[in-house]
Amino acid sequence: MEFDHEVLIIGGGPAGLSAALALGRMSRTALVCDDSRPRNAASSHLNNFPTRDGIHPAEWRKLVRKDLEKYNTIGFFEGSVLSVEKSGSGFVAKLSSDKLLHFKKVILAYGVEDKYLQVPGYKELWGKSIFHCPYCHGFEVRGSKLGLIGNGDTLFYMLPLIYDLASDLVVFTNGKAEFKKEQRTLLDKKKIRFIEDKITGFVYEGEKLKSVNLENTESVERDGLYALPTFPFNLKSTIGEALGCEKDQFGFYKVSERGKTSVDGVYACGDNSNGAHSVLLAAASGGMAGAGIVHELLSEKLLE
């Protein structure tokens, strides 16, 4: 069977680009398909990445693309992958250009879609004054009045991180609180107010949050908010599901240490396959998936 490239990489973010780098270093051929929908598009900086702390996300991707230029086995397609199907000993992919291409292996490197609270101002403040990760966006708001939107056990997993950042912390359950007795006791002991009224909107100037408006007409002054995810996560594509890749209860693909999914020849990496969401960790998992694919390809070549 004739293959256009050895590997199809769906997603041109940190995971996909890092997978491409591993493949390029071992002279494997790959096509990176990037539809320009980065999850961190709303943010003006990425953090917690050695040598690049505080860089603009678009600039980071530009630098990685520059690194990849010397590897002539790596190509790019600026568009979407519409479908991928098993075909003989490999896969056939239909691109948004209507072109059909054949590959030996597939790496699913598309991420997740954040679910926005459907109230005025939430989407506008996302990545600017409303965040999902204190490692990515904590240092800049340390010592300020913060809020944490969430409920149940997941909230108490995040609580220690946000509590230590804040000079004053308010929990917004956005509905009836689902707390155990010992959890309520902890909130009382630490004098953390929790509010069950629904959030109706936000007061803000430019990218700066001023206060949170509630259904009871109260307005609670806050400088920043952290919002916990609601499960399961929505992935940016259903190609993995169409191929038969198994998912866990959180909506992530089930993968091995090197990113192999439940479907032979298909790997997944980045935010779609674990809950630790950051540029650094997505890049690391992309590198692992790339290495896994390289080993698989070269092992098969040895046995030809």
Short mmCIF file of N, CA, C and O in Angstrom, two decimals, residues 138-146 162 164-168 223:
data_model
loop_
_atom_site.label_atom_id
_atom_site.label_comp_id
_atom_site.label_asym_id
_atom_site.label_seq_id
_atom_site.Cartn_x
_atom_site.Cartn_y
_atom_site.Cartn_z
N GLY A 138 -1.79 32.06 38.19
CA GLY A 138 -1.91 32.33 39.61
C GLY A 138 -1.01 33.42 40.14
O GLY A 138 -1.43 34.28 40.91
N PHE A 139 0.23 33.40 39.72
CA PHE A 139 1.22 34.33 40.23
C PHE A 139 0.79 35.78 40.01
O PHE A 139 1.00 36.65 40.86
N GLU A 140 0.16 36.03 38.85
CA GLU A 140 -0.21 37.40 38.48
C GLU A 140 -1.34 37.96 39.34
O GLU A 140 -1.52 39.18 39.42
N VAL A 141 -2.15 37.11 39.97
CA VAL A 141 -3.28 37.60 40.78
C VAL A 141 -3.11 37.26 42.26
O VAL A 141 -4.05 37.40 43.05
N ARG A 142 -1.92 36.85 42.65
CA ARG A 142 -1.68 36.48 44.05
C ARG A 142 -1.96 37.68 44.96
O ARG A 142 -1.72 38.83 44.60
N GLY A 143 -2.51 37.38 46.13
CA GLY A 143 -2.78 38.43 47.11
C GLY A 143 -3.98 39.29 46.82
O GLY A 143 -4.17 40.33 47.45
N SER A 144 -4.83 38.87 45.88
CA SER A 144 -6.01 39.67 45.53
C SER A 144 -7.30 38.95 45.95
O SER A 144 -7.27 37.83 46.45
N LYS A 145 -8.43 39.61 45.73
CA LYS A 145 -9.72 39.03 46.07
C LYS A 145 -10.15 38.09 44.95
O LYS A 145 -10.41 38.53 43.83
N LEU A 146 -10.22 36.80 45.27
CA LEU A 146 -10.48 35.80 44.25
C LEU A 146 -11.77 35.04 44.52
O LEU A 146 -12.27 35.00 45.64
N ILE A 162 -6.16 27.73 45.47
CA ILE A 162 -6.73 29.07 45.33
C ILE A 162 -6.75 29.79 46.68
O ILE A 162 -6.52 31.01 46.74
N ASP A 164 -4.57 29.63 49.01
CA ASP A 164 -3.24 30.16 49.31
C ASP A 164 -2.91 31.37 48.46
O ASP A 164 -2.11 32.22 48.87
N LEU A 165 -3.51 31.48 47.28
CA LEU A 165 -3.27 32.64 46.41
C LEU A 165 -3.99 33.89 46.89
O LEU A 165 -3.52 35.01 46.70
N ALA A 166 -5.17 33.71 47.47
CA ALA A 166 -6.10 34.82 47.69
C ALA A 166 -5.86 35.54 49.01
O ALA A 166 -5.50 34.94 50.02
N SER A 167 -6.09 36.84 48.99
CA SER A 167 -6.17 37.58 50.25
C SER A 167 -7.56 37.39 50.86
O SER A 167 -7.74 37.50 52.07
N ASP A 168 -8.51 37.09 50.01
CA ASP A 168 -9.90 36.85 50.43
C ASP A 168 -10.53 35.96 49.37
O ASP A 168 -10.46 36.26 48.18
N ASP A 223 -11.39 40.30 42.09
CA ASP A 223 -10.36 40.70 41.15
C ASP A 223 -10.09 39.63 40.10
O ASP A 223 -9.54 39.90 39.04
#
